[in-house]
XYZ file of C-alpha atoms in Angstrom:
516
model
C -58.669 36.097 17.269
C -57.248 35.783 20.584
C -57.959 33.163 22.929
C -58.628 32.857 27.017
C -58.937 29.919 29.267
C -60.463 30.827 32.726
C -58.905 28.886 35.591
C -61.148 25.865 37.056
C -64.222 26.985 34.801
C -65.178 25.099 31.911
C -65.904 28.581 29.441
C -63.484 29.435 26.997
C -63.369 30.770 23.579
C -62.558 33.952 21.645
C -63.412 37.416 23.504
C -64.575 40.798 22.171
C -63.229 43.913 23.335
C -65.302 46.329 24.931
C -64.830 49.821 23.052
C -63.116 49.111 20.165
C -62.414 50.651 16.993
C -64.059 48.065 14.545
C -67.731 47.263 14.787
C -68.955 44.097 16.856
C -72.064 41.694 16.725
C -74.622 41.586 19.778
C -73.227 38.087 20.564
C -69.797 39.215 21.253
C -70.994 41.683 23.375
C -72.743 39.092 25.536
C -69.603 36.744 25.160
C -67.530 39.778 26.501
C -70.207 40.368 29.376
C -70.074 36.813 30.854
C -66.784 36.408 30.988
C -66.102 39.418 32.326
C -68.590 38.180 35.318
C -66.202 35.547 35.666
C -63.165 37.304 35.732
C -64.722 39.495 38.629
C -65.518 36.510 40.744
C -62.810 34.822 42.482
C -61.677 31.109 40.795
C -61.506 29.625 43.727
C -62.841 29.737 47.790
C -60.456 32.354 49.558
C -59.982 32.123 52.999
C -61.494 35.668 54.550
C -58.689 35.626 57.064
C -56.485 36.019 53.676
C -55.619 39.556 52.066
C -56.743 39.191 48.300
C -53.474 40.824 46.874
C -53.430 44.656 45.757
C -52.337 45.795 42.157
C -50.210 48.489 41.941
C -48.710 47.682 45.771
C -47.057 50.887 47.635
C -43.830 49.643 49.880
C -45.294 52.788 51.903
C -47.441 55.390 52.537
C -47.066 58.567 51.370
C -48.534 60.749 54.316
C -46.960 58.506 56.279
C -43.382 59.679 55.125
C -43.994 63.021 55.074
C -44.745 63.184 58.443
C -41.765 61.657 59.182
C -39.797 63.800 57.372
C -41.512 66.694 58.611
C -40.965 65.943 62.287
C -37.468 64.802 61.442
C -36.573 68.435 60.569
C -38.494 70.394 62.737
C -38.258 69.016 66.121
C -34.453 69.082 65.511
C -34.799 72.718 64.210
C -36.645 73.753 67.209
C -34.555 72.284 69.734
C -31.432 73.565 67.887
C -32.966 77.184 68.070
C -34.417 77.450 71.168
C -30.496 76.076 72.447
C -29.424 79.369 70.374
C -32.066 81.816 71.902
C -33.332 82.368 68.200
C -36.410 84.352 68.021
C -39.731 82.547 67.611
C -38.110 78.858 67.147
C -41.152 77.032 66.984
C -43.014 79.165 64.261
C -39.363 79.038 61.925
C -39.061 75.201 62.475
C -42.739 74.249 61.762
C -42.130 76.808 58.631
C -38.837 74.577 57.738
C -40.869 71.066 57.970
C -43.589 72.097 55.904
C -41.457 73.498 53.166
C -39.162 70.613 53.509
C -42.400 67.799 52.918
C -43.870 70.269 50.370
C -40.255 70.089 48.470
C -39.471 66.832 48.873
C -43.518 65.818 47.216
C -42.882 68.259 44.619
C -39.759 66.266 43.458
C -41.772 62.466 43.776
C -39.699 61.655 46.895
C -42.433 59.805 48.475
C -43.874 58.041 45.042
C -43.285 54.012 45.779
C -40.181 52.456 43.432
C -40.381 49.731 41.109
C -38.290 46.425 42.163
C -34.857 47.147 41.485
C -35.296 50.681 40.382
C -32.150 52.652 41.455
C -32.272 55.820 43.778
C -31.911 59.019 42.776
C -28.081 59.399 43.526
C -27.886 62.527 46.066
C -31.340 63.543 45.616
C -31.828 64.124 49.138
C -29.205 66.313 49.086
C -30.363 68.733 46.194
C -33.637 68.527 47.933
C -31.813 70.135 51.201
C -29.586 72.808 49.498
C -33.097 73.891 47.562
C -34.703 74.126 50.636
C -31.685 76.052 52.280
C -32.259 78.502 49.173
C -35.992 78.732 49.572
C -34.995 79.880 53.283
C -32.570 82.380 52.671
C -35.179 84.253 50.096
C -37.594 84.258 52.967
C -34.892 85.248 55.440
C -34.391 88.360 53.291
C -37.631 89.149 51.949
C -39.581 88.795 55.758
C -35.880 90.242 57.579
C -36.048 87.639 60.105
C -34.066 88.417 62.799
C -32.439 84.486 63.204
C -28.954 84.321 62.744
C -28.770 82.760 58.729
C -25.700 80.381 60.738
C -27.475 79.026 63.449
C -30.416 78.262 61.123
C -28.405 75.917 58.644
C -27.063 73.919 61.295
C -30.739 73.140 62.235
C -31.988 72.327 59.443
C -28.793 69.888 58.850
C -30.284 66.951 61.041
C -33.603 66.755 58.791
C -31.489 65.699 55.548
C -29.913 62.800 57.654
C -33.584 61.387 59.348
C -34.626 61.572 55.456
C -31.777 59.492 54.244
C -32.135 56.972 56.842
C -36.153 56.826 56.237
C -35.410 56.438 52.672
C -33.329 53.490 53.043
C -36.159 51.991 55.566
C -39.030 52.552 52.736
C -36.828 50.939 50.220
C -38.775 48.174 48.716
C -36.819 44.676 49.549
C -35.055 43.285 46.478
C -36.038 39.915 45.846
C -38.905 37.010 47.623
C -35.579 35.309 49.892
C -35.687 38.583 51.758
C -39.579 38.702 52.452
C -40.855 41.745 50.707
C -43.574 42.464 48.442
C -42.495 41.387 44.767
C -44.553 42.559 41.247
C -46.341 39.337 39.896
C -45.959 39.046 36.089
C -47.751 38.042 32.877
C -45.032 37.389 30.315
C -46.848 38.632 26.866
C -44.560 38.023 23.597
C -43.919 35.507 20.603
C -42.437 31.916 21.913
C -39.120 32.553 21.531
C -38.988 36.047 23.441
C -41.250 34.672 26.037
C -39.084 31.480 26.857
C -35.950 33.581 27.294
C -37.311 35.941 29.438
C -39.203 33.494 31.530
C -35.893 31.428 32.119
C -34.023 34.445 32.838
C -36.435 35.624 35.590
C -36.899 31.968 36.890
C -32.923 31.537 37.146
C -32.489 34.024 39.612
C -34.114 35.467 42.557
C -32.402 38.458 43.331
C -34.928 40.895 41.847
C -38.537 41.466 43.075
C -40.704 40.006 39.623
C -42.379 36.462 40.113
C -43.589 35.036 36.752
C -46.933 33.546 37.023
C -48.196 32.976 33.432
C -47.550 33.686 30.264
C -49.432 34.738 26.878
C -47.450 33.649 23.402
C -48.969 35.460 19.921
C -49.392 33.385 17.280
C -50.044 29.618 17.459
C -46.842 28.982 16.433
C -44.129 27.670 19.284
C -44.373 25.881 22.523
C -43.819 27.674 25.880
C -42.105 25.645 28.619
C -43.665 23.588 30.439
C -43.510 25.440 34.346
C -45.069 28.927 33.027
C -48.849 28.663 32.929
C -50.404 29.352 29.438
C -54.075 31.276 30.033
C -54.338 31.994 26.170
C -52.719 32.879 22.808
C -52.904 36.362 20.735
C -52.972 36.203 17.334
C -50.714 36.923 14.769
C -52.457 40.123 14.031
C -53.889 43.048 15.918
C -57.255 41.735 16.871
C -60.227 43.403 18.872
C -59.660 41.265 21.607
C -56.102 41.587 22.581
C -56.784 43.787 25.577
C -59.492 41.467 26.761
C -57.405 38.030 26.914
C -54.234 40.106 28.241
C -56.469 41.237 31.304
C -58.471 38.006 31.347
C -54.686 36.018 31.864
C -53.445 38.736 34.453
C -56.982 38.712 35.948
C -57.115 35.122 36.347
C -53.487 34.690 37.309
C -53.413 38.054 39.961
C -50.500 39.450 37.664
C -50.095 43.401 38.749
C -47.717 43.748 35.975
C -47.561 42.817 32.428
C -44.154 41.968 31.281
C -43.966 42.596 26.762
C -41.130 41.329 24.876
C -41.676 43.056 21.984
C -41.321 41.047 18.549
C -42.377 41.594 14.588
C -46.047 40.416 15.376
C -46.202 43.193 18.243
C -45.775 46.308 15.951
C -45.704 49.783 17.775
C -50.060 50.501 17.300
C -50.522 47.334 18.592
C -48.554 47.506 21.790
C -50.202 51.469 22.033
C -53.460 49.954 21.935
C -52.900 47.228 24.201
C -51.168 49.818 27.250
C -54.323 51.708 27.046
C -56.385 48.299 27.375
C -53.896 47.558 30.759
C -53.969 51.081 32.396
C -57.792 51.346 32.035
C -57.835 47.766 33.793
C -56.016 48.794 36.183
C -52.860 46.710 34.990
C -49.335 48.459 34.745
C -47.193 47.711 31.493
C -43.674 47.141 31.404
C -41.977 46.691 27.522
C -38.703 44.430 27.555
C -35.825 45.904 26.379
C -33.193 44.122 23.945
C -30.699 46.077 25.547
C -29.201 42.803 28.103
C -26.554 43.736 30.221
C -26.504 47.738 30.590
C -27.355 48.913 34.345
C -30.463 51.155 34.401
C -28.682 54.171 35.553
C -26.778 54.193 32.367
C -29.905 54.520 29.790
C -31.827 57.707 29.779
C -35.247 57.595 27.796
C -35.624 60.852 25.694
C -38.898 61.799 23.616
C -38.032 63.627 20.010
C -40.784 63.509 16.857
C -43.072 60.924 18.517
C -40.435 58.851 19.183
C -38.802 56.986 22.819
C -35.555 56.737 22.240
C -32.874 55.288 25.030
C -29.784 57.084 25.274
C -27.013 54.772 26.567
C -24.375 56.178 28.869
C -20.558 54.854 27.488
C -19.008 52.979 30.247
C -16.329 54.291 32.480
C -12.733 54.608 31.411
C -11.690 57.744 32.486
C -12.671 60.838 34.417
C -13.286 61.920 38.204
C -14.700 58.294 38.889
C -11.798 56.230 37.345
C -9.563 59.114 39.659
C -10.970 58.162 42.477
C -10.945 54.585 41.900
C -7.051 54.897 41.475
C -6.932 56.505 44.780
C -9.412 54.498 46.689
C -7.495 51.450 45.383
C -3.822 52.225 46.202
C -4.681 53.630 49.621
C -7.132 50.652 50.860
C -4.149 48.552 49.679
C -1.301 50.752 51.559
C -3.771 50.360 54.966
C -4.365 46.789 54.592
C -0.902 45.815 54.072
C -0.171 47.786 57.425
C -3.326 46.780 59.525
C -2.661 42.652 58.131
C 1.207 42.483 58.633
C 0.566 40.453 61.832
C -1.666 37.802 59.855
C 0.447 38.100 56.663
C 3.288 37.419 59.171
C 1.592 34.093 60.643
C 0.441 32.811 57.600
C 3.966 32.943 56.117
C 5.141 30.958 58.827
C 2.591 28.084 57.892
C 3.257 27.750 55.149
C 6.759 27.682 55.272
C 6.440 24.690 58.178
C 3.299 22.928 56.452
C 5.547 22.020 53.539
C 8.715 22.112 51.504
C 8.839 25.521 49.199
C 8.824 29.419 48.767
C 6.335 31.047 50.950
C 4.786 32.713 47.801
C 3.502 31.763 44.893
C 4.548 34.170 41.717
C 2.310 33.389 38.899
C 2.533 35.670 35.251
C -0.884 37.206 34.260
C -2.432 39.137 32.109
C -3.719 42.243 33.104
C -5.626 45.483 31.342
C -5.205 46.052 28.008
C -3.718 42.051 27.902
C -0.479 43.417 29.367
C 1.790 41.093 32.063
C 2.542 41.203 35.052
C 3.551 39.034 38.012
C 0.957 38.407 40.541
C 1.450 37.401 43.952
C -0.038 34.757 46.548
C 0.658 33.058 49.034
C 1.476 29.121 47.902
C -1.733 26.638 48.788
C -0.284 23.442 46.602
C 2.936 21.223 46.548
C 5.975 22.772 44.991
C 6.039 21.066 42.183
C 1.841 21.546 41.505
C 2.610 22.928 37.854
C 4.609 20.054 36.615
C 1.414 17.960 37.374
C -1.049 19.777 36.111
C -0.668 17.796 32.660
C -1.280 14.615 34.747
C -4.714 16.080 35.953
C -6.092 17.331 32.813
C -8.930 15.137 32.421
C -9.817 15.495 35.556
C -11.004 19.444 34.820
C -14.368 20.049 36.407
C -14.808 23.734 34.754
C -15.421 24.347 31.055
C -13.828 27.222 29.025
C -10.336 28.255 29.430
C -9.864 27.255 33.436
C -8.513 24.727 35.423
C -10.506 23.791 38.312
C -10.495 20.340 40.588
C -12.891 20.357 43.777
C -10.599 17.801 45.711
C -7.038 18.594 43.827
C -4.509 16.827 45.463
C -1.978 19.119 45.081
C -3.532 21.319 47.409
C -1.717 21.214 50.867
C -3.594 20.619 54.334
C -2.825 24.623 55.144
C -3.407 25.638 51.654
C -7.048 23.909 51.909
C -7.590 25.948 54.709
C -6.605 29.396 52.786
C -8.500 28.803 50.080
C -11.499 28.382 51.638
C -11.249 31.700 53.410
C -9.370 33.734 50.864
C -6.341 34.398 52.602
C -3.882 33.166 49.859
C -5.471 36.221 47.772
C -4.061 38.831 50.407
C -1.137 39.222 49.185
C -2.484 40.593 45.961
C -2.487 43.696 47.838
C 0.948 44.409 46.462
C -0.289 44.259 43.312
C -3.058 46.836 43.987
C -0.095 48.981 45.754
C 1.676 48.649 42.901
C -0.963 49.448 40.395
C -1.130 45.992 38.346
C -4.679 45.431 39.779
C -7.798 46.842 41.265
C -9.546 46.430 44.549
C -12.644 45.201 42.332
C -12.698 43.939 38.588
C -12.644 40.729 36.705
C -9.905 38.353 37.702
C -6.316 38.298 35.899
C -6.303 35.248 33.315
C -3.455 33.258 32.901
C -1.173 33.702 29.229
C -2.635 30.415 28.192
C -6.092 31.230 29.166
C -5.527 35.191 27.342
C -4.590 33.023 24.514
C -7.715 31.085 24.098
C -10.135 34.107 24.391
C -12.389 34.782 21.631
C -13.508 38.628 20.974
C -16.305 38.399 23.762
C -13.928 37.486 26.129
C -10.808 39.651 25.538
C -13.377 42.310 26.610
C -12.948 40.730 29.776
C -9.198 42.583 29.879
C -10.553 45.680 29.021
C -10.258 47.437 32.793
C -7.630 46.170 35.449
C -8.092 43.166 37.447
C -9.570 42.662 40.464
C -9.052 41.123 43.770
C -12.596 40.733 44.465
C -15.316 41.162 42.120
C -18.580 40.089 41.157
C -17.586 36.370 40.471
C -16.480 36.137 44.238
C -19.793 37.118 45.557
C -21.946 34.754 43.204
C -20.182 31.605 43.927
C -16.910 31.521 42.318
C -15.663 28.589 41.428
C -19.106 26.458 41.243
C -20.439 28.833 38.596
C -19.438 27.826 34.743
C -17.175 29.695 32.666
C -20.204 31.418 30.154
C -21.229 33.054 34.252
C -17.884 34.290 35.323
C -17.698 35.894 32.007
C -21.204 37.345 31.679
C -20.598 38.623 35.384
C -16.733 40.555 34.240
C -18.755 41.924 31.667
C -22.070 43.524 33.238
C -18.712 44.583 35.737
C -16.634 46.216 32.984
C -19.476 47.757 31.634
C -20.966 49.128 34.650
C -18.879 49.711 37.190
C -18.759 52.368 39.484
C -17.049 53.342 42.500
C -20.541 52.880 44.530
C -20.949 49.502 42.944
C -16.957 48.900 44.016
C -18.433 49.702 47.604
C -21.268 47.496 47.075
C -19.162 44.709 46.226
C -16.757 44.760 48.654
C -19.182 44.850 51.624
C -21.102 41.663 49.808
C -17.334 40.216 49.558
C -16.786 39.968 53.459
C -20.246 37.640 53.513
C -19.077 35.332 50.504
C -15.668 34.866 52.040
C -17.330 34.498 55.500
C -19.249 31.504 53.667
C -16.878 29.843 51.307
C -19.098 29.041 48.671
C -17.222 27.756 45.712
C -14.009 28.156 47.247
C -11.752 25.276 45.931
């Protein structure tokens, strides 16, 4: 039987489920009755000048972007054909905007997004070369007299005010940036629920706050910051549903969070998604599937069945293409638009200390190959005969070397480092076609060497010069991070997360975060 504990009331017990399959005595009824009194009353005094928070929270209103979308096409549209001395322009733009709204509904433009839950890439423009179809059939079925030209340039303007309202009504990320976030009840066996609850407590870049959490079976301790309202049992019991929504109830969860496990067979978790929905609750089943990006797993129904098909990552094709391209002419411009800087920092350091301007360092690159990477030199000339000396002084785990204060590490050097200039000359290398713009950075042989299987996966696209270790603290994270990170990057990557990542690099470099 399961079990519910009712915040700052001292009633709890086992609880019957209204509507079940099996039969039920007249006193579990009653129990069921009272405590579902309870539930409906608040737990504690609420302020009135306080909004009691809304399941199922919209990031906007759906009229409210239609509208917008609406008058984003047709005003243009009129003004553009009345400037053309088109016939009747304010009849054929008001006919534009509604079909345009009407479309854009039809296709769940305007339906709110989960947290995280990527766009539609270039769904705004299918949407507009639909709607450019829809108006050519009427064009030639009513023989409107409006010049077919004139009238795609008018409707051109409403795809762009729809883009930019899209990106308005896009629900924030994460809490840091003030937006509304989904408020979860972890539901699972102790182990699942402990690794999912530290996972979602370790970061804060998504928009799901953990509140509680309900283990099945009386077997395993939950830690000690996620509230425990009350325990399912081992088996399928008539009052699963009625503790589940008692715990969110209690604990204002909008969204119940299942890690799916041997005691939470198929029927079971059927049953209890038809408990949530009818509460008013929304479900969301965790997937054992760490590490892929959601726009690489596409769900597919066949003989009853969900099944998740999983996109292969990119090695080839018109993305890796363009990455090529993107890479070697970024590179070519930068070299030409930073020779002045790469000009004054060679001067520095050639006056700052005794050495070579550059420092030529062997790496390993894709597919484990060498090459000779270039930078410019931050530490004494003879920093690698000391490195034995510092050894035990290593502040990183793993493979790496790392020493906040190393004192090989010249007064101009400090200053490089901290700001990533020493890296620009990497550039070469990206001209050249040893590394990448973006991807996991080049080991040294010694560090290749010491890589188990995991890790050699690491090598498995070229090297970057930024990459997602640079924008989540680089040197301050530990080595199991960095390598996590290169993978979810290998993996995943595309050239719009290569975009991403290099507009997030110019704030990480700005701050200097880990940058030792």
């Amino acid at each position: 039987m399961g079990h519910v504990e009712i915040p700052e009331t001292g009633i709890s017990g086992p609880v019957g489920l209204r509507g079940a399959p099996r039969p039920r005595t007249a006193a579990s009824r009653n129990r069921a009755a009272a405590l579902e009194q309870l539930w409906r009353a608040p737990t504690a005094p609420r302020d009135p000048s306080e909004r009691a928070p809304v399941r199922g929270r919209r990031g906007h209103r759906p009229p409210l972007a239609a509208l917008t979308e609406l008058l984003g096409l047709a005003l243009p549209a009129w003004l553009l054909l009345r400037a053309g001395d088109q016939p009747r322009p304010e009849t054929a733009a008001a006919v534009a905007g509604l079909l345009w709204a009407a479309l854009r509904a039809a296709r769940g433009r305007y339906a709110a997004r989960l947290p995280d839950e990527p766009a539609e890439p270039l769904g705004g423009v299918g949407d507009w070369l639909v709607l450019v179809g829809v108006l050519a059939v009427l064009h030639t079925a009513t023989g409107a007299p409006i010049d077919p030209a004139t009238a795609v340039v008018a409707v051109a303007p409403g795809l762009l005010v729809a883009t930019a309202a899209q990106g308005l009504r896009r629900r924030p990320r994460g809490a840091r940036r003030g937006g509304a976030v989904r408020r979860v009840l972890l539901v699972g066996e102790a182990g699942g629920v402990d690794r999912a609850a530290e996972l979602l407590n370790s970061r804060t870049d998504h928009g799901y706050q953990l509140v509680a959490a309900i283990p099945v079976g009386s077997a395993g301790r939950v830690r000690a910051d996620v509230p425990v309202p009350g325990r399912l049992g081992s088996f399928p019991a008539d009052d699963d549903v009625t503790t589940v929504l008692g715990g969110a109830y209690a604990h204002e969860a909008d969204l119940v969070l299942v890690a799916p496990g041997p005691r939470l067979t198929g029927d079971r978790l059927r049953r209890l998604g038809w408990g949530l929905h009818d509460g008013g609750v929304a479900l969301c089943v965790l997937s054992e599937l760490s590490e892929v990006a959601a726009a690489r797993v596409r769900p597919v129904a066949a003989a009853g069945l969900t099944l998740l098909h999983i996109t292969p990552p990119l090695r080839g094709g018109p993305q890796a293409a363009a990455k090529a391209v993107l890479d070697r002419t970024c590179a070519l411009v930068g070299l030409l638009l930073l020779a002045p800087l790469l000009l004054a920092v060679a001067l520095s350091v050639r006056m700052s200390s005794r050495g070579p301007v550059f420092h030529r360092q062997v790496r390993h690159g894709q597919h484990n190959r060498p090459f000779t990477m270039w930078k410019f030199r931050t530490m004494v000339a003879d920093a690698e005969a000391r490195k034995a000396q510092l050894a035990a002084a290593n502040e990183v785990d793993g493979p790496l070397f790392k020493m906040r204060r190393d004192p090989r590490v010249t007064r101009v050097g400090r200053t490089l480092r901290r700001t990533s200039i020493d890296e620009l000359p990497q550039l070469v290398n990206v001209l050249l076609g040893h590394m990448s713009l973006v991807g996991p950075r080049p080991p040294l042989p010694e560090e290749a060497s010491r890589y188990d299987e995991r890790e050699h996966r690491r090598l498995a696209v070229k090297p970057g010069l930024t990459g997602l270790w640079q924008v989540s603290g680089r040197s301050e994270l530990s080595w199991q991070e960095t390598v996590s990170l290169d993978l979810w990057y290998v993996d995943n990557w595309s050239v719009a997360t290569d975009m991403g990542l290099l507009a997030r690099t110019v704030r990480a470099v700005t701050d200097g975060r880990g940058a030792y």
